[in-house]
Amino acid sequence: MYYTGTKIECENYDKLVTIGEDYRGSTLNWADVVTHKDGSRFAILKHEDYDCNMQLIELTSEWYD
Amino acid sequence: MIITNQNIIGSLQRGVSSAPSFVGLLDTYSGAAVAYSLRKLKDGYAGACIEVRRSLDNTTLNVGFVNNVLDVAAMSAFVGGGNKDNGFVSKWYDQGGNNKDMVSSTASRQPKIVADGVLLLENGKPILTSDGSTSGMTSDYIADSGISAKGLFIVTKRNSSTNQCILGSYSDGNNINYVFDSGSTSTSVNLNVAVTSQKLNGSAWVYSNRSDVYTDLIGQSIISANAVYSFGTNTADALSLGYRYTSPVNFEMTNMQELVIFENQTDQAAKETAINSFYNAY
């Protein structure tokens, strides 16, 4: 499942998880922000241990080309 | 001659035959541009095989080799054997000598090698396993730099996903390094790479679209091919596992056990036979 929101909201969710998980070595962050092919919508993969109030969606093929 | 302890020992030492030294694929065949494997490919290679991140606390361990294969005992001890202990591969070291390591710096995209405390295997050998969604890795190796005519050798298996790509690029969707496996409406496979003399598990392999690839790669697959690249030397074309490393939702990587790209096209059949003698895929 993915959270969808503004680009900044998605980036902040990534920061939330990344800080909480304290990654080391080659690992730098939790997930990349996904941009809808129309450029106007954004999403990020949900981490099972981190909830937030963004909308949950399934990422369908309409998101990418 | 005066017999002393020293010359007795010297005679004994000369008579002792040493154990046969390891001869890896890259000891027999030179010219590798990049070489990734879960076994040792070169006798003189002294580096690690993979960097593993464990889910327990996200610490990492460089895992090397024992008896010239991945040190699974050390890795399993590090990752743990509980039903929530997972091991992810964050770096796959290049044994080819050019330091073109495959890296996946985003946690959610790293392929698994231990799932719920169990080592993931294919035909008895460890395998990097994609998550069925976004797994991918990337390097800074650009296939069209140097000699553009390459010999590709890949040990892989697609999973149940219908959207996979064996070798893609860093960010350029118009160039891929080798073969889409996809259920998408597009049927194109190799983009800006001319492929000839292609074999799958020892037999000539011909496909015309992505559906063919999807069907053919259902099991453990040793692929060999000659390829000539013609898409330039932009960093956007850097070799990746999966379609576009910067577009992770599109086409993920296939499950991987080995990838060697030679900067020559010699000895294709002999190299393939040598690889299969280890994997026994066919």
Coordinates of C-alpha atoms in Angstrom, one line a residue:
Chain A
M1 CA 0.0 0.0 0.0
Y2 CA 1.1 3.6 -0.7
Y3 CA 0.3 6.9 1.0
T4 CA -0.6 9.6 -1.4
G5 CA -0.3 13.4 -0.8
T6 CA 1.8 16.3 -1.8
K7 CA 5.4 15.8 -2.7
I8 CA 6.5 17.4 0.5
E9 CA 4.1 15.2 2.6
C10 CA 5.6 12.1 0.9
E11 CA 9.1 13.3 1.5
N12 CA 8.3 14.0 5.1
Y13 CA 6.9 10.5 5.5
D14 CA 10.2 9.1 4.1
K15 CA 12.2 11.2 6.6
L16 CA 9.9 10.0 9.4
V17 CA 10.7 6.4 8.6
T18 CA 14.3 6.9 7.8
I19 CA 15.0 8.6 11.1
G20 CA 13.0 6.1 13.0
E21 CA 14.8 3.2 11.4
D22 CA 18.3 4.6 11.8
Y23 CA 19.7 3.1 8.6
R24 CA 23.4 2.6 8.2
G25 CA 26.0 1.3 5.7
S26 CA 24.9 1.8 2.1
T27 CA 21.2 2.4 3.0
L28 CA 20.2 6.0 3.0
N29 CA 16.5 6.2 3.2
W30 CA 13.2 4.2 3.3
A31 CA 11.6 4.8 0.0
D32 CA 11.5 7.0 -3.1
V33 CA 8.6 9.3 -3.8
V34 CA 6.6 8.1 -6.8
T35 CA 5.4 10.7 -9.2
H36 CA 2.2 10.0 -11.3
K37 CA 2.9 10.1 -15.0
D38 CA 0.8 13.2 -15.2
G39 CA 3.2 14.9 -12.8
S40 CA 0.6 16.1 -10.4
R41 CA 0.2 13.3 -7.9
F42 CA 2.7 11.8 -5.5
A43 CA 2.9 8.6 -3.4
I44 CA 5.2 6.8 -1.2
L45 CA 5.3 3.2 0.0
K46 CA 3.9 2.6 3.5
H47 CA 6.2 1.1 6.1
E48 CA 4.3 -1.5 8.2
D49 CA 5.5 0.1 11.5
Y50 CA 4.7 3.7 10.6
D51 CA 1.3 5.2 10.2
C52 CA 0.3 8.7 9.2
N53 CA -2.9 10.5 8.3
M54 CA -2.3 10.5 4.5
Q55 CA -4.6 8.6 2.2
L56 CA -3.8 5.0 1.5
I57 CA -4.0 3.7 -2.0
E58 CA -3.0 0.8 -4.3
L59 CA -0.6 2.0 -6.9
T60 CA -2.2 0.9 -10.2
S61 CA -0.7 0.9 -13.7
E62 CA -2.2 4.3 -14.4
W63 CA 0.6 5.8 -12.4
Y64 CA 3.4 4.9 -14.8
D65 CA 4.0 4.6 -18.5
Chain B
M1 CA 76.4 -36.1 2.5
I2 CA 75.7 -35.3 6.1
I3 CA 72.2 -36.1 7.0
T4 CA 70.7 -33.4 9.2
N5 CA 67.2 -32.6 10.4
Q6 CA 67.1 -29.7 8.0
N7 CA 67.7 -31.6 4.8
I8 CA 65.4 -34.3 5.8
I9 CA 62.6 -31.8 6.4
G10 CA 63.5 -30.1 3.1
S11 CA 63.1 -33.4 1.2
L12 CA 59.8 -34.0 2.8
Q13 CA 58.5 -30.6 2.0
R14 CA 59.4 -30.9 -1.7
G15 CA 57.6 -34.2 -1.8
V16 CA 54.3 -32.8 -0.4
S17 CA 51.8 -31.9 -3.1
S18 CA 49.8 -28.8 -2.3
A19 CA 46.0 -28.8 -2.6
P20 CA 44.8 -27.7 -6.0
S21 CA 44.2 -23.9 -6.0
F22 CA 40.8 -22.5 -6.8
V23 CA 40.3 -21.5 -10.5
G24 CA 37.3 -19.2 -10.9
L25 CA 35.4 -18.2 -14.1
L26 CA 37.4 -15.0 -14.3
D27 CA 40.7 -16.9 -13.9
T28 CA 39.9 -18.9 -17.0
Y29 CA 38.3 -16.1 -19.0
S30 CA 39.6 -12.6 -18.9
G31 CA 38.1 -9.3 -19.9
A32 CA 35.2 -8.9 -17.5
A33 CA 33.9 -5.4 -17.3
V34 CA 31.6 -6.2 -14.3
A35 CA 31.1 -9.4 -12.4
Y36 CA 28.5 -10.0 -9.7
S37 CA 27.9 -13.3 -8.2
L38 CA 27.0 -15.1 -5.0
R39 CA 30.1 -17.3 -5.5
K40 CA 33.7 -16.4 -5.9
L41 CA 34.7 -15.8 -9.5
K42 CA 38.4 -15.1 -9.2
D43 CA 41.1 -16.7 -7.1
G44 CA 42.8 -13.4 -6.3
Y45 CA 39.6 -11.5 -5.4
A46 CA 39.9 -10.6 -1.7
G47 CA 36.8 -8.5 -1.2
A48 CA 33.4 -9.2 0.2
C49 CA 30.5 -10.7 -1.8
I50 CA 27.6 -8.7 -0.5
E51 CA 26.6 -6.1 2.1
V52 CA 23.6 -7.4 4.0
R53 CA 21.2 -5.3 6.1
R54 CA 19.2 -7.0 8.7
S55 CA 15.7 -6.1 9.6
L56 CA 16.3 -6.5 13.3
D57 CA 18.2 -3.2 13.7
N58 CA 19.2 -2.1 10.2
T59 CA 22.9 -2.7 10.9
T60 CA 24.9 -4.2 8.0
L61 CA 27.5 -6.8 7.5
N62 CA 29.9 -7.4 4.6
V63 CA 29.6 -11.1 3.9
G64 CA 32.5 -12.9 2.2
F65 CA 33.1 -16.4 1.0
V66 CA 33.8 -19.8 2.5
N67 CA 35.1 -22.5 0.2
N68 CA 34.6 -20.0 -2.6
V69 CA 30.8 -19.6 -2.1
L70 CA 28.8 -17.1 -0.1
D71 CA 29.4 -17.5 3.6
V72 CA 25.8 -18.3 4.4
A73 CA 26.6 -19.4 8.0
A74 CA 28.0 -16.0 8.9
M75 CA 25.1 -14.2 7.1
S76 CA 22.4 -16.4 8.8
A77 CA 24.0 -15.9 12.2
F78 CA 23.9 -12.1 11.6
V79 CA 20.4 -11.9 10.2
G80 CA 18.9 -14.3 12.7
G81 CA 16.5 -17.3 12.3
G82 CA 13.3 -15.9 13.7
N83 CA 10.1 -15.6 11.7
K84 CA 10.5 -11.8 11.5
D85 CA 14.2 -11.8 10.6
N86 CA 14.9 -10.6 7.1
G87 CA 18.1 -10.0 5.3
F88 CA 18.3 -7.5 2.5
V89 CA 21.2 -7.0 0.0
S90 CA 22.2 -3.3 0.0
K91 CA 25.4 -3.8 -2.1
W92 CA 26.5 -6.5 -4.5
Y93 CA 30.3 -6.2 -4.9
D94 CA 31.9 -6.2 -8.3
Q95 CA 34.5 -8.9 -8.5
G96 CA 35.6 -7.8 -12.0
G97 CA 38.2 -5.4 -10.6
N98 CA 36.6 -2.2 -11.7
N99 CA 34.7 -1.3 -8.5
K100 CA 31.4 -1.0 -10.3
D101 CA 29.4 -2.3 -7.3
M102 CA 25.6 -2.7 -7.5
V103 CA 24.0 -0.7 -4.8
S104 CA 20.5 -0.2 -3.6
S105 CA 20.5 2.6 -1.1
T106 CA 16.7 2.7 -0.6
A107 CA 15.6 0.2 2.0
S108 CA 12.3 -0.7 0.5
R109 CA 13.9 -1.6 -2.8
Q110 CA 16.6 -3.9 -1.6
P111 CA 16.3 -7.5 -2.8
K112 CA 15.9 -10.1 0.0
I113 CA 18.3 -13.0 0.6
V114 CA 16.9 -14.2 3.9
A115 CA 13.1 -14.2 4.4
D116 CA 11.6 -14.8 7.9
G117 CA 14.8 -16.4 9.0
V118 CA 15.1 -18.7 6.0
L119 CA 17.9 -18.4 3.4
L120 CA 16.4 -18.0 -0.1
L121 CA 17.6 -20.5 -2.5
E122 CA 17.1 -21.4 -6.2
N123 CA 18.2 -24.9 -7.2
G124 CA 20.1 -25.2 -4.0
K125 CA 22.1 -21.9 -4.4
P126 CA 21.4 -18.5 -2.7
I127 CA 19.5 -16.0 -4.8
L128 CA 18.8 -12.3 -4.6
T129 CA 15.0 -12.1 -4.6
S130 CA 12.9 -9.2 -5.7
D131 CA 9.9 -8.2 -3.7
G132 CA 7.5 -8.4 -6.6
S133 CA 7.1 -4.7 -6.8
T134 CA 10.0 -2.2 -6.7
S135 CA 13.2 -4.1 -6.1
G136 CA 16.2 -2.8 -8.0
M137 CA 19.9 -2.0 -7.8
T138 CA 22.2 0.3 -9.8
S139 CA 25.9 0.8 -10.6
D140 CA 27.9 3.4 -12.3
Y141 CA 28.9 1.1 -15.1
I142 CA 27.9 2.3 -18.6
A143 CA 27.8 -0.5 -21.1
D144 CA 28.5 1.8 -24.1
S145 CA 31.8 3.0 -22.7
G146 CA 35.0 1.3 -23.7
I147 CA 34.3 -1.7 -26.0
S148 CA 30.7 -1.6 -27.0
A149 CA 30.5 -5.3 -28.1
K150 CA 29.9 -7.3 -25.0
G151 CA 29.3 -10.9 -23.9
L152 CA 26.5 -11.2 -21.4
F153 CA 26.1 -14.1 -18.9
I154 CA 23.2 -14.0 -16.5
V155 CA 21.8 -16.5 -14.0
T156 CA 18.3 -15.3 -13.1
K157 CA 14.7 -16.3 -12.5
R158 CA 11.7 -14.1 -12.9
N159 CA 9.2 -14.2 -10.1
S160 CA 5.4 -14.0 -10.3
S161 CA 5.4 -10.3 -11.2
T162 CA 4.5 -9.5 -14.7
N163 CA 6.6 -6.4 -14.8
Q164 CA 10.3 -7.1 -14.7
C165 CA 13.4 -6.1 -16.5
I166 CA 16.7 -8.0 -16.3
L167 CA 19.2 -5.2 -17.0
G168 CA 17.9 -1.6 -17.2
S169 CA 19.4 1.9 -16.9
Y170 CA 19.7 4.4 -14.1
S171 CA 17.1 6.8 -15.4
D172 CA 16.7 6.6 -19.1
G173 CA 13.5 4.9 -20.3
N174 CA 14.6 4.9 -23.9
N175 CA 17.6 2.7 -23.3
I176 CA 17.7 -0.5 -21.5
N177 CA 20.6 -2.9 -21.2
Y178 CA 18.8 -6.2 -21.7
V179 CA 15.3 -7.6 -21.9
F180 CA 12.0 -6.6 -20.6
D181 CA 9.7 -9.2 -19.1
S182 CA 6.4 -7.6 -18.9
G183 CA 2.6 -7.9 -19.2
S184 CA 2.4 -4.3 -20.4
T185 CA 0.9 -3.2 -23.7
S186 CA 4.4 -2.5 -25.1
T187 CA 6.1 -5.4 -26.7
S188 CA 9.6 -3.9 -27.2
V189 CA 12.4 -5.8 -25.5
N190 CA 15.9 -4.6 -26.1
L191 CA 16.1 -0.9 -26.6
N192 CA 19.2 0.4 -28.5
V193 CA 21.2 -2.8 -27.9
A194 CA 21.6 -5.2 -30.7
V195 CA 21.6 -8.8 -29.4
T196 CA 22.8 -11.8 -31.3
S197 CA 23.7 -15.4 -30.5
Q198 CA 21.3 -15.6 -27.7
K199 CA 20.9 -18.7 -25.6
L200 CA 18.7 -19.8 -22.7
N201 CA 19.9 -22.8 -20.8
G202 CA 22.1 -24.0 -23.6
S203 CA 19.6 -23.7 -26.4
A204 CA 19.1 -20.9 -29.0
W205 CA 16.7 -18.4 -27.6
V206 CA 14.6 -16.3 -29.8
Y207 CA 11.8 -14.0 -28.7
S208 CA 9.9 -11.3 -30.4
N209 CA 8.1 -9.5 -27.6
R210 CA 7.7 -9.3 -23.8
S211 CA 5.2 -12.0 -23.6
D212 CA 7.7 -14.5 -24.9
V213 CA 10.2 -13.4 -22.4
Y214 CA 7.6 -13.7 -19.6
T215 CA 6.9 -17.2 -20.6
D216 CA 10.4 -18.4 -21.1
L217 CA 12.0 -17.2 -17.9
I218 CA 9.7 -19.1 -15.6
G219 CA 12.5 -21.2 -14.1
Q220 CA 16.2 -20.8 -13.2
S221 CA 17.7 -19.4 -16.4
I222 CA 21.2 -19.2 -17.6
I223 CA 21.2 -16.6 -20.4
S224 CA 24.1 -15.8 -22.6
A225 CA 24.2 -13.3 -25.4
N226 CA 26.4 -11.1 -27.5
A227 CA 25.3 -7.5 -27.4
V228 CA 26.4 -4.3 -29.1
Y229 CA 25.5 -1.1 -27.3
S230 CA 24.7 2.1 -29.1
F231 CA 23.1 4.4 -26.7
G232 CA 25.9 6.6 -25.6
T233 CA 27.7 7.2 -22.4
N234 CA 25.3 9.2 -20.4
T235 CA 25.1 8.4 -16.7
A236 CA 21.3 8.0 -17.2
D237 CA 22.2 4.8 -19.0
A238 CA 24.2 3.3 -16.2
L239 CA 23.7 -0.4 -15.7
S240 CA 20.9 -1.3 -13.3
L241 CA 18.9 -4.4 -12.2
G242 CA 15.3 -3.5 -13.1
Y243 CA 14.1 -1.0 -15.7
R244 CA 14.8 2.5 -14.4
Y245 CA 16.4 2.8 -11.0
T246 CA 14.9 6.2 -10.6
S247 CA 11.4 5.0 -11.5
P248 CA 10.9 2.1 -9.1
V249 CA 7.2 1.4 -9.6
N250 CA 7.6 0.5 -13.2
F251 CA 9.6 -2.7 -13.8
E252 CA 11.5 -4.3 -11.0
M253 CA 14.6 -6.5 -11.1
T254 CA 14.4 -10.3 -11.6
N255 CA 15.8 -12.6 -9.0
M256 CA 19.5 -12.9 -9.6
Q257 CA 22.3 -15.3 -8.8
E258 CA 25.0 -14.1 -11.2
L259 CA 25.8 -11.4 -13.8
V260 CA 29.0 -11.2 -15.7
I261 CA 29.6 -8.8 -18.7
F262 CA 32.7 -9.4 -20.7
E263 CA 34.2 -6.8 -23.0
N264 CA 34.6 -9.5 -25.6
Q265 CA 32.4 -12.1 -27.3
T266 CA 34.7 -15.0 -27.2
D267 CA 34.1 -18.5 -25.9
Q268 CA 30.4 -18.1 -25.4
A269 CA 29.6 -21.8 -25.3
A270 CA 32.5 -22.7 -23.1
K271 CA 31.7 -19.9 -20.6
E272 CA 28.1 -21.0 -20.5
T273 CA 29.1 -24.6 -19.9
A274 CA 31.4 -23.5 -17.1
I275 CA 28.6 -21.5 -15.5
N276 CA 26.2 -24.3 -15.7
S277 CA 28.7 -26.8 -14.2
F278 CA 28.2 -24.8 -11.0
Y279 CA 24.5 -24.0 -11.2
N280 CA 23.2 -27.2 -12.9
A281 CA 20.3 -25.3 -14.4
Y282 CA 20.0 -27.7 -17.3

